mmCIF file of C-alpha atoms in Angstrom:
data_model
loop_
_atom_site.group_PDB
_atom_site.id
_atom_site.type_symbol
_atom_site.label_atom_id
_atom_site.label_comp_id
_atom_site.label_asym_id
_atom_site.label_seq_id
_atom_site.Cartn_x
_atom_site.Cartn_y
_atom_site.Cartn_z
ATOM 1 C CA UNK A 1 39.556 -114.706 104.691
ATOM 2 C CA UNK A 2 39.834 -110.904 104.230
ATOM 3 C CA UNK A 3 42.224 -109.085 106.512
ATOM 4 C CA UNK A 4 41.132 -106.237 108.770
ATOM 5 C CA UNK A 5 43.037 -103.604 106.809
ATOM 6 C CA UNK A 6 41.807 -104.956 103.506
ATOM 7 C CA UNK A 7 38.240 -104.860 104.724
ATOM 8 C CA UNK A 8 38.604 -101.230 105.728
ATOM 9 C CA UNK A 9 39.978 -100.324 102.308
ATOM 10 C CA UNK A 10 37.289 -102.302 100.492
ATOM 11 C CA UNK A 11 39.815 -104.486 98.689
ATOM 12 C CA UNK A 12 41.957 -107.455 99.645
ATOM 13 C CA UNK A 13 45.501 -107.746 98.305
ATOM 14 C CA UNK A 14 44.330 -110.432 95.896
ATOM 15 C CA UNK A 15 41.624 -108.321 94.254
ATOM 16 C CA UNK A 16 43.861 -105.429 93.182
ATOM 17 C CA UNK A 17 45.550 -105.378 89.799
ATOM 18 C CA UNK A 18 49.192 -106.487 89.479
ATOM 19 C CA UNK A 19 51.681 -103.646 89.337
ATOM 20 C CA UNK A 20 53.219 -102.886 85.958
ATOM 21 C CA UNK A 21 56.871 -103.982 85.905
ATOM 22 C CA UNK A 22 57.450 -103.391 82.209
ATOM 23 C CA UNK A 23 59.681 -100.417 83.087
ATOM 24 C CA UNK A 24 62.979 -102.011 84.111
ATOM 25 C CA UNK A 25 65.520 -99.487 85.391
ATOM 26 C CA UNK A 26 67.951 -102.011 86.873
ATOM 27 C CA UNK A 27 69.905 -103.944 84.217
ATOM 28 C CA UNK A 28 69.713 -107.090 86.355
ATOM 29 C CA UNK A 29 65.924 -107.053 86.258
ATOM 30 C CA UNK A 30 62.908 -105.719 88.177
ATOM 31 C CA UNK A 31 63.409 -104.495 91.737
ATOM 32 C CA UNK A 32 60.886 -104.578 94.594
ATOM 33 C CA UNK A 33 60.977 -102.667 97.878
ATOM 34 C CA UNK A 34 58.896 -102.761 101.069
ATOM 35 C CA UNK A 35 59.163 -99.369 102.816
ATOM 36 C CA UNK A 36 57.197 -99.201 106.049
ATOM 37 C CA UNK A 37 57.864 -95.595 107.014
ATOM 38 C CA UNK A 38 58.706 -92.179 105.608
ATOM 39 C CA UNK A 39 62.318 -92.791 106.633
ATOM 40 C CA UNK A 40 62.388 -95.889 104.436
ATOM 41 C CA UNK A 41 60.878 -93.896 101.583
ATOM 42 C CA UNK A 42 63.559 -91.240 101.965
ATOM 43 C CA UNK A 43 66.275 -93.898 101.853
ATOM 44 C CA UNK A 44 64.869 -95.147 98.547
ATOM 45 C CA UNK A 45 64.801 -91.631 97.103
ATOM 46 C CA UNK A 46 68.207 -90.497 98.354
ATOM 47 C CA UNK A 47 69.902 -93.668 97.114
ATOM 48 C CA UNK A 48 68.198 -93.648 93.698
ATOM 49 C CA UNK A 49 66.710 -97.108 94.256
ATOM 50 C CA UNK A 50 63.878 -96.481 91.763
ATOM 51 C CA UNK A 51 62.052 -99.778 92.491
ATOM 52 C CA UNK A 52 59.765 -101.188 89.815
ATOM 53 C CA UNK A 53 57.248 -102.386 92.394
ATOM 54 C CA UNK A 54 56.727 -100.804 95.805
ATOM 55 C CA UNK A 55 55.083 -103.145 98.278
ATOM 56 C CA UNK A 56 53.232 -101.560 101.177
ATOM 57 C CA UNK A 57 51.069 -102.745 104.033
ATOM 58 C CA UNK A 58 49.637 -99.632 105.717
ATOM 59 C CA UNK A 59 47.148 -97.253 104.119
ATOM 60 C CA UNK A 60 48.932 -94.332 105.768
ATOM 61 C CA UNK A 61 51.852 -94.951 103.411
ATOM 62 C CA UNK A 62 49.767 -94.998 100.236
ATOM 63 C CA UNK A 63 49.711 -91.241 99.573
ATOM 64 C CA UNK A 64 53.430 -90.504 100.154
ATOM 65 C CA UNK A 65 54.434 -93.537 98.098
ATOM 66 C CA UNK A 66 52.051 -92.648 95.296
ATOM 67 C CA UNK A 67 53.601 -89.173 95.050
ATOM 68 C CA UNK A 68 56.958 -90.703 94.122
ATOM 69 C CA UNK A 69 56.087 -94.099 92.645
ATOM 70 C CA UNK A 70 52.736 -93.614 90.957
ATOM 71 C CA UNK A 71 51.478 -96.741 89.244
ATOM 72 C CA UNK A 72 54.011 -99.013 90.952
ATOM 73 C CA UNK A 73 52.283 -99.736 94.282
ATOM 74 C CA UNK A 74 51.252 -103.203 95.378
ATOM 75 C CA UNK A 75 49.157 -103.408 98.536
ATOM 76 C CA UNK A 76 49.808 -106.395 100.801
ATOM 77 C CA UNK A 77 47.740 -105.442 103.824
ATOM 78 C CA UNK A 78 48.898 -106.601 107.227
ATOM 79 C CA UNK A 79 48.297 -109.075 109.992
ATOM 80 C CA UNK A 80 45.305 -108.692 112.318
ATOM 81 C CA UNK A 81 46.077 -107.739 115.903
ATOM 82 C CA UNK A 82 44.019 -109.726 118.419
ATOM 83 C CA UNK A 83 41.767 -108.073 120.965
ATOM 84 C CA UNK A 84 41.499 -108.972 124.621
ATOM 85 C CA UNK A 85 38.751 -111.575 124.336
ATOM 86 C CA UNK A 86 39.257 -115.227 123.429
ATOM 87 C CA UNK A 87 36.873 -114.840 120.497
ATOM 88 C CA UNK A 88 38.868 -111.901 119.149
ATOM 89 C CA UNK A 89 42.113 -113.816 119.561
ATOM 90 C CA UNK A 90 40.711 -116.833 117.714
ATOM 91 C CA UNK A 91 39.405 -114.626 114.893
ATOM 92 C CA UNK A 92 42.784 -112.908 114.553
ATOM 93 C CA UNK A 93 44.532 -116.270 114.442
ATOM 94 C CA UNK A 94 42.282 -117.474 111.618
ATOM 95 C CA UNK A 95 42.786 -114.250 109.671
ATOM 96 C CA UNK A 96 46.548 -114.325 110.100
ATOM 97 C CA UNK A 97 46.889 -117.955 109.056
ATOM 98 C CA UNK A 98 45.062 -117.009 105.838
ATOM 99 C CA UNK A 99 47.039 -113.809 105.379
ATOM 100 C CA UNK A 100 50.402 -115.269 104.370
ATOM 101 C CA UNK A 101 49.011 -117.572 101.643
ATOM 102 C CA UNK A 102 47.151 -114.516 100.298
ATOM 103 C CA UNK A 103 50.419 -112.564 100.150
ATOM 104 C CA UNK A 104 52.143 -115.462 98.392
ATOM 105 C CA UNK A 105 49.345 -115.636 95.824
ATOM 106 C CA UNK A 106 49.515 -111.892 95.266
ATOM 107 C CA UNK A 107 53.251 -112.053 94.536
ATOM 108 C CA UNK A 108 53.227 -115.314 92.571
ATOM 109 C CA UNK A 109 53.102 -113.609 89.119
ATOM 110 C CA UNK A 110 56.288 -111.623 89.794
ATOM 111 C CA UNK A 111 59.957 -112.419 89.376
ATOM 112 C CA UNK A 112 62.263 -109.819 90.891
ATOM 113 C CA UNK A 113 66.030 -109.648 90.532
ATOM 114 C CA UNK A 114 66.259 -108.248 94.058
ATOM 115 C CA UNK A 115 64.009 -107.089 96.869
ATOM 116 C CA UNK A 116 64.807 -104.315 99.346
ATOM 117 C CA UNK A 117 63.585 -104.855 102.919
ATOM 118 C CA UNK A 118 64.099 -102.599 105.934
ATOM 119 C CA UNK A 119 62.989 -104.737 108.878
ATOM 120 C CA UNK A 120 64.639 -108.034 109.716
ATOM 121 C CA UNK A 121 62.732 -109.221 112.773
ATOM 122 C CA UNK A 122 59.158 -108.909 111.517
ATOM 123 C CA UNK A 123 57.118 -111.964 110.457
ATOM 124 C CA UNK A 124 56.052 -110.560 107.069
ATOM 125 C CA UNK A 125 59.593 -109.744 105.997
ATOM 126 C CA UNK A 126 60.777 -113.187 107.059
ATOM 127 C CA UNK A 127 57.947 -114.806 105.168
ATOM 128 C CA UNK A 128 58.789 -112.817 102.024
ATOM 129 C CA UNK A 129 62.324 -114.169 102.111
ATOM 130 C CA UNK A 130 60.950 -117.683 101.608
ATOM 131 C CA UNK A 131 59.131 -116.818 98.379
ATOM 132 C CA UNK A 132 60.885 -117.941 95.184
ATOM 133 C CA UNK A 133 60.215 -114.840 93.085
ATOM 134 C CA UNK A 134 61.806 -112.140 95.233
ATOM 135 C CA UNK A 135 65.389 -112.694 94.090
ATOM 136 C CA UNK A 136 68.373 -111.483 96.091
ATOM 137 C CA UNK A 137 67.402 -109.866 99.393
ATOM 138 C CA UNK A 138 68.886 -106.544 100.479
ATOM 139 C CA UNK A 139 68.481 -105.386 104.080
ATOM 140 C CA UNK A 140 68.595 -101.606 104.292
ATOM 141 C CA UNK A 141 68.986 -99.701 107.535
ATOM 142 C CA UNK A 142 65.948 -98.972 109.698
ATOM 143 C CA UNK A 143 67.585 -96.423 111.976
ATOM 144 C CA UNK A 144 68.929 -97.135 115.455
ATOM 145 C CA UNK A 145 67.444 -100.622 115.737
ATOM 146 C CA UNK A 146 69.583 -101.691 112.781
ATOM 147 C CA UNK A 147 72.753 -101.092 114.810
ATOM 148 C CA UNK A 148 71.909 -101.705 118.457
ATOM 149 C CA UNK A 149 69.570 -103.840 120.571
ATOM 150 C CA UNK A 150 67.755 -101.294 122.706
ATOM 151 C CA UNK A 151 65.317 -103.768 124.262
ATOM 152 C CA UNK A 152 66.235 -107.027 125.919
ATOM 153 C CA UNK A 153 66.175 -110.316 124.053
ATOM 154 C CA UNK A 154 63.657 -111.616 126.601
ATOM 155 C CA UNK A 155 61.223 -108.816 125.714
ATOM 156 C CA UNK A 156 61.598 -109.560 122.024
ATOM 157 C CA UNK A 157 61.193 -113.296 122.492
ATOM 158 C CA UNK A 158 58.054 -112.806 124.591
ATOM 159 C CA UNK A 159 56.545 -110.645 121.883
ATOM 160 C CA UNK A 160 57.298 -113.365 119.338
ATOM 161 C CA UNK A 161 55.577 -116.039 121.404
ATOM 162 C CA UNK A 162 52.399 -113.950 121.532
ATOM 163 C CA UNK A 163 52.594 -113.243 117.794
ATOM 164 C CA UNK A 164 53.014 -116.927 116.983
ATOM 165 C CA UNK A 165 50.004 -117.802 119.109
ATOM 166 C CA UNK A 166 48.022 -115.189 117.181
ATOM 167 C CA UNK A 167 48.850 -116.840 113.856
ATOM 168 C CA UNK A 168 51.789 -114.734 112.693
ATOM 169 C CA UNK A 169 54.411 -116.423 110.504
ATOM 170 C CA UNK A 170 56.298 -118.442 113.142
ATOM 171 C CA UNK A 171 59.735 -119.242 111.712
ATOM 172 C CA UNK A 172 62.447 -117.657 113.942
ATOM 173 C CA UNK A 173 59.777 -115.384 115.402
ATOM 174 C CA UNK A 174 61.521 -115.127 118.794
ATOM 175 C CA UNK A 175 64.804 -113.958 117.227
ATOM 176 C CA UNK A 176 65.619 -110.314 116.748
ATOM 177 C CA UNK A 177 68.069 -110.684 113.850
ATOM 178 C CA UNK A 178 68.220 -112.662 110.634
ATOM 179 C CA UNK A 179 71.396 -114.250 109.314
ATOM 180 C CA UNK A 180 72.883 -111.120 107.777
ATOM 181 C CA UNK A 181 75.531 -113.144 105.947
ATOM 182 C CA UNK A 182 72.747 -114.450 103.696
ATOM 183 C CA UNK A 183 71.658 -110.992 102.511
ATOM 184 C CA UNK A 184 73.262 -107.765 101.294
ATOM 185 C CA UNK A 185 73.293 -105.249 104.164
ATOM 186 C CA UNK A 186 73.362 -101.521 103.530
ATOM 187 C CA UNK A 187 73.559 -98.764 106.145
ATOM 188 C CA UNK A 188 75.007 -95.318 106.878
ATOM 189 C CA UNK A 189 77.358 -95.604 109.814
ATOM 190 C CA UNK A 190 79.020 -99.021 109.742
ATOM 191 C CA UNK A 191 79.109 -100.267 106.165
ATOM 192 C CA UNK A 192 78.635 -96.713 104.838
ATOM 193 C CA UNK A 193 76.945 -97.851 101.645
ATOM 194 C CA UNK A 194 73.779 -95.799 102.154
ATOM 195 C CA UNK A 195 73.205 -92.064 102.358
ATOM 196 C CA UNK A 196 70.406 -89.967 103.812
ATOM 197 C CA UNK A 197 70.069 -86.285 103.048
ATOM 198 C CA UNK A 198 69.715 -84.143 106.162
ATOM 199 C CA UNK A 199 66.956 -81.525 106.077
ATOM 200 C CA UNK A 200 68.070 -78.135 104.811
ATOM 201 C CA UNK A 201 69.038 -75.634 107.493
ATOM 202 C CA UNK A 202 65.962 -73.346 107.707
ATOM 203 C CA UNK A 203 66.042 -69.600 108.244
ATOM 204 C CA UNK A 204 63.514 -69.577 111.109
ATOM 205 C CA UNK A 205 65.367 -70.049 114.390
ATOM 206 C CA UNK A 206 64.057 -70.970 117.824
ATOM 207 C CA UNK A 207 66.368 -70.513 120.804
ATOM 208 C CA UNK A 208 64.927 -73.617 122.407
ATOM 209 C CA UNK A 209 65.613 -77.277 123.095
ATOM 210 C CA UNK A 210 63.547 -79.547 120.848
ATOM 211 C CA UNK A 211 62.698 -82.712 122.760
ATOM 212 C CA UNK A 212 61.884 -85.434 120.225
ATOM 213 C CA UNK A 213 59.271 -87.831 121.501
ATOM 214 C CA UNK A 214 59.222 -91.629 121.508
ATOM 215 C CA UNK A 215 56.243 -93.873 122.382
ATOM 216 C CA UNK A 216 57.888 -95.004 125.609
ATOM 217 C CA UNK A 217 54.679 -95.082 127.629
ATOM 218 C CA UNK A 218 52.584 -96.535 124.813
ATOM 219 C CA UNK A 219 55.138 -99.345 124.334
ATOM 220 C CA UNK A 220 55.274 -99.936 128.116
ATOM 221 C CA UNK A 221 58.980 -99.243 128.248
ATOM 222 C CA UNK A 222 58.543 -96.432 130.796
ATOM 223 C CA UNK A 223 55.678 -95.830 133.231
ATOM 224 C CA UNK A 224 53.678 -92.633 132.876
ATOM 225 C CA UNK A 225 54.827 -91.529 136.334
ATOM 226 C CA UNK A 226 58.513 -91.987 135.395
ATOM 227 C CA UNK A 227 57.876 -90.222 132.102
ATOM 228 C CA UNK A 228 56.388 -87.197 133.899
ATOM 229 C CA UNK A 229 59.313 -87.060 136.296
ATOM 230 C CA UNK A 230 61.779 -87.085 133.395
ATOM 231 C CA UNK A 231 59.956 -84.252 131.646
ATOM 232 C CA UNK A 232 60.056 -82.146 134.793
ATOM 233 C CA UNK A 233 63.788 -82.800 135.221
ATOM 234 C CA UNK A 234 64.505 -81.870 131.597
ATOM 235 C CA UNK A 235 62.488 -78.648 131.839
ATOM 236 C CA UNK A 236 64.290 -77.665 135.045
ATOM 237 C CA UNK A 237 67.757 -78.520 133.708
ATOM 238 C CA UNK A 238 67.578 -76.918 130.277
ATOM 239 C CA UNK A 239 69.066 -73.383 130.114
ATOM 240 C CA UNK A 240 66.577 -72.590 127.328
ATOM 241 C CA UNK A 241 62.854 -73.274 126.861
ATOM 242 C CA UNK A 242 61.837 -76.813 125.885
ATOM 243 C CA UNK A 243 59.488 -77.711 123.048
ATOM 244 C CA UNK A 244 58.140 -81.288 122.728
ATOM 245 C CA UNK A 245 57.610 -82.864 119.310
ATOM 246 C CA UNK A 246 55.396 -85.953 119.761
ATOM 247 C CA UNK A 247 55.950 -89.275 118.046
ATOM 248 C CA UNK A 248 53.196 -90.197 115.522
ATOM 249 C CA UNK A 249 52.154 -93.205 117.638
ATOM 250 C CA UNK A 250 51.806 -91.303 120.878
ATOM 251 C CA UNK A 251 48.498 -90.836 122.691
ATOM 252 C CA UNK A 252 48.306 -87.041 122.498
ATOM 253 C CA UNK A 253 45.667 -86.765 125.240
ATOM 254 C CA UNK A 254 47.900 -88.794 127.553
ATOM 255 C CA UNK A 255 50.892 -86.676 126.577
ATOM 256 C CA UNK A 256 49.014 -83.454 127.338
ATOM 257 C CA UNK A 257 48.319 -84.785 130.826
ATOM 258 C CA UNK A 258 51.995 -85.610 131.278
ATOM 259 C CA UNK A 259 53.032 -82.120 130.176
ATOM 260 C CA UNK A 260 50.497 -80.357 132.404
ATOM 261 C CA UNK A 261 52.226 -78.375 135.102
ATOM 262 C CA UNK A 262 55.544 -78.189 133.239
ATOM 263 C CA UNK A 263 56.893 -75.285 131.202
ATOM 264 C CA UNK A 264 57.296 -77.488 128.115
ATOM 265 C CA UNK A 265 55.448 -76.410 124.958
ATOM 266 C CA UNK A 266 53.684 -79.121 122.962
ATOM 267 C CA UNK A 267 54.385 -78.741 119.228
ATOM 268 C CA UNK A 268 51.888 -80.205 116.707
ATOM 269 C CA UNK A 269 53.531 -82.816 114.490
ATOM 270 C CA UNK A 270 51.361 -83.520 111.443
ATOM 271 C CA UNK A 271 54.225 -84.095 108.987
ATOM 272 C CA UNK A 272 56.951 -85.721 111.089
ATOM 273 C CA UNK A 273 60.338 -84.683 112.453
ATOM 274 C CA UNK A 274 62.199 -84.170 109.182
ATOM 275 C CA UNK A 275 59.519 -81.866 107.778
ATOM 276 C CA UNK A 276 59.488 -79.938 111.054
ATOM 277 C CA UNK A 277 63.280 -79.639 111.064
ATOM 278 C CA UNK A 278 63.103 -78.182 107.562
ATOM 279 C CA UNK A 279 60.913 -75.386 108.947
ATOM 280 C CA UNK A 280 62.691 -74.560 112.227
ATOM 281 C CA UNK A 281 66.194 -74.812 113.627
ATOM 282 C CA UNK A 282 66.853 -75.103 117.354
ATOM 283 C CA UNK A 283 69.627 -74.419 119.800
ATOM 284 C CA UNK A 284 69.651 -78.103 120.773
ATOM 285 C CA UNK A 285 67.924 -81.399 120.045
ATOM 286 C CA UNK A 286 67.386 -84.210 122.540
ATOM 287 C CA UNK A 287 65.475 -87.461 122.959
ATOM 288 C CA UNK A 288 65.278 -90.327 125.399
ATOM 289 C CA UNK A 289 66.064 -92.551 122.430
ATOM 290 C CA UNK A 290 65.092 -91.804 118.846
ATOM 291 C CA UNK A 291 66.306 -92.544 115.347
ATOM 292 C CA UNK A 292 65.381 -88.933 114.621
ATOM 293 C CA UNK A 293 68.548 -87.662 116.279
ATOM 294 C CA UNK A 294 70.757 -89.484 113.801
ATOM 295 C CA UNK A 295 68.486 -88.628 110.873
ATOM 296 C CA UNK A 296 68.695 -84.880 111.496
ATOM 297 C CA UNK A 297 72.440 -84.783 110.882
ATOM 298 C CA UNK A 298 72.848 -81.998 113.501
ATOM 299 C CA UNK A 299 75.049 -84.185 115.642
ATOM 300 C CA UNK A 300 77.008 -81.482 117.457
ATOM 301 C CA UNK A 301 73.715 -80.076 118.804
ATOM 302 C CA UNK A 302 72.041 -83.407 119.620
ATOM 303 C CA UNK A 303 71.967 -85.498 122.780
ATOM 304 C CA UNK A 304 70.479 -88.824 123.861
ATOM 305 C CA UNK A 305 68.906 -88.774 127.354
ATOM 306 C CA UNK A 306 67.895 -92.358 128.200
ATOM 307 C CA UNK A 307 69.286 -92.120 131.736
ATOM 308 C CA UNK A 308 66.818 -89.387 132.689
ATOM 309 C CA UNK A 309 64.002 -91.787 131.880
ATOM 310 C CA UNK A 310 65.530 -94.595 133.925
ATOM 311 C CA UNK A 311 66.679 -96.453 130.800
ATOM 312 C CA UNK A 312 70.143 -97.337 132.021
ATOM 313 C CA UNK A 313 70.487 -100.328 129.683
ATOM 314 C CA UNK A 314 69.719 -98.170 126.655
ATOM 315 C CA UNK A 315 72.243 -95.588 127.832
ATOM 316 C CA UNK A 316 74.905 -98.284 128.136
ATOM 317 C CA UNK A 317 74.095 -99.664 124.674
ATOM 318 C CA UNK A 318 74.229 -96.241 123.021
ATOM 319 C CA UNK A 319 77.546 -95.446 124.709
ATOM 320 C CA UNK A 320 78.911 -98.777 123.524
ATOM 321 C CA UNK A 321 77.993 -98.220 119.885
ATOM 322 C CA UNK A 322 81.315 -97.172 118.388
ATOM 323 C CA UNK A 323 79.764 -95.465 115.354
ATOM 324 C CA UNK A 324 77.249 -93.407 117.352
ATOM 325 C CA UNK A 325 77.504 -89.793 116.110
ATOM 326 C CA UNK A 326 75.347 -88.390 118.963
ATOM 327 C CA UNK A 327 76.413 -87.790 122.560
ATOM 328 C CA UNK A 328 74.770 -89.445 125.567
ATOM 329 C CA UNK A 329 73.987 -87.694 128.871
ATOM 330 C CA UNK A 330 73.278 -89.720 131.995
ATOM 331 C CA UNK A 331 71.591 -87.075 134.108
ATOM 332 C CA UNK A 332 70.146 -83.570 134.242
ATOM 333 C CA UNK A 333 73.572 -82.100 134.937
ATOM 334 C CA UNK A 334 74.920 -83.529 131.706
ATOM 335 C CA UNK A 335 72.026 -82.019 129.791
ATOM 336 C CA UNK A 336 72.504 -78.625 131.437
ATOM 337 C CA UNK A 337 76.216 -78.512 130.651
ATOM 338 C CA UNK A 338 75.673 -79.621 127.051
ATOM 339 C CA UNK A 339 73.060 -76.984 126.231
ATOM 340 C CA UNK A 340 74.855 -74.218 128.115
ATOM 341 C CA UNK A 341 77.980 -74.768 126.015
ATOM 342 C CA UNK A 342 76.153 -74.271 122.703
ATOM 343 C CA UNK A 343 75.992 -70.891 120.926
ATOM 344 C CA UNK A 344 72.678 -69.151 121.641
ATOM 345 C CA UNK A 345 72.156 -67.607 118.210
ATOM 346 C CA UNK A 346 71.085 -70.984 116.726
ATOM 347 C CA UNK A 347 73.413 -70.795 113.708
#
């Protein structure tokens, strides 16, 4: 049964041609990788991974991957998310139960020496680890979630129960982590066997606080009312103007409503945080919680603000992470003191 994404693209994973793996850069044999985001792509580039086959599941990743790995892409599609009706749920379940055998058939011709994955708690990645041709599995860092558990285990388990009911690959679906002793783990801050190049320091300076957005409302982690209150507190506390860079998954219309009545400027974000940071430098950078703060590499000017959004558990977790290179403020006073102590010339 065709998947929703495959139907939109006009081609299922099974109908596309196999990727060419005749070019073997790794002496041990062909290498596969499954990057799900631009951060994952940057990890591959900065660590000279040079995979022979690049698996991908979202059409949004096709163009950036093709720029760097032309001729090596292998589209897997993705699971179908159920709608609210029983009929939609049943249709999604049927599609998803057919999806994993389709992925297995698509990968059956390949034999990889190793496969690089970035997510450990997702059904597709766990399913891939059961396939005989993927070789040794490497788990590469996916940002903050690789190091710390920012959401409760109950929340994660509940999500897994719903996914299993909708036909997602069920093995260990309620568990956040895999057995990391069974794979090779690579990351920046604990094992220190990965690198990530920080964006170059641009010449255009803005004497402002850049507030990096997260989909807190969209993911139902924070209510819209609490989100608005936090924005107002941040705007009032910051000694310099605040500019908001939205997360790609945010509902921009909803965000504009939340920003209405504040002095915060909404910054368009067509290319993502790292591209934006290569264009502008700021007095300070802050976020409720965002991998972006550790990806920027501007640690002395960066601050986590989960407490202002009522996320006391996340604040406690971030403070308890021994390798955390970014400071954590619990309230508006902490934010005010942090920004006020920074040089104003945005060096």
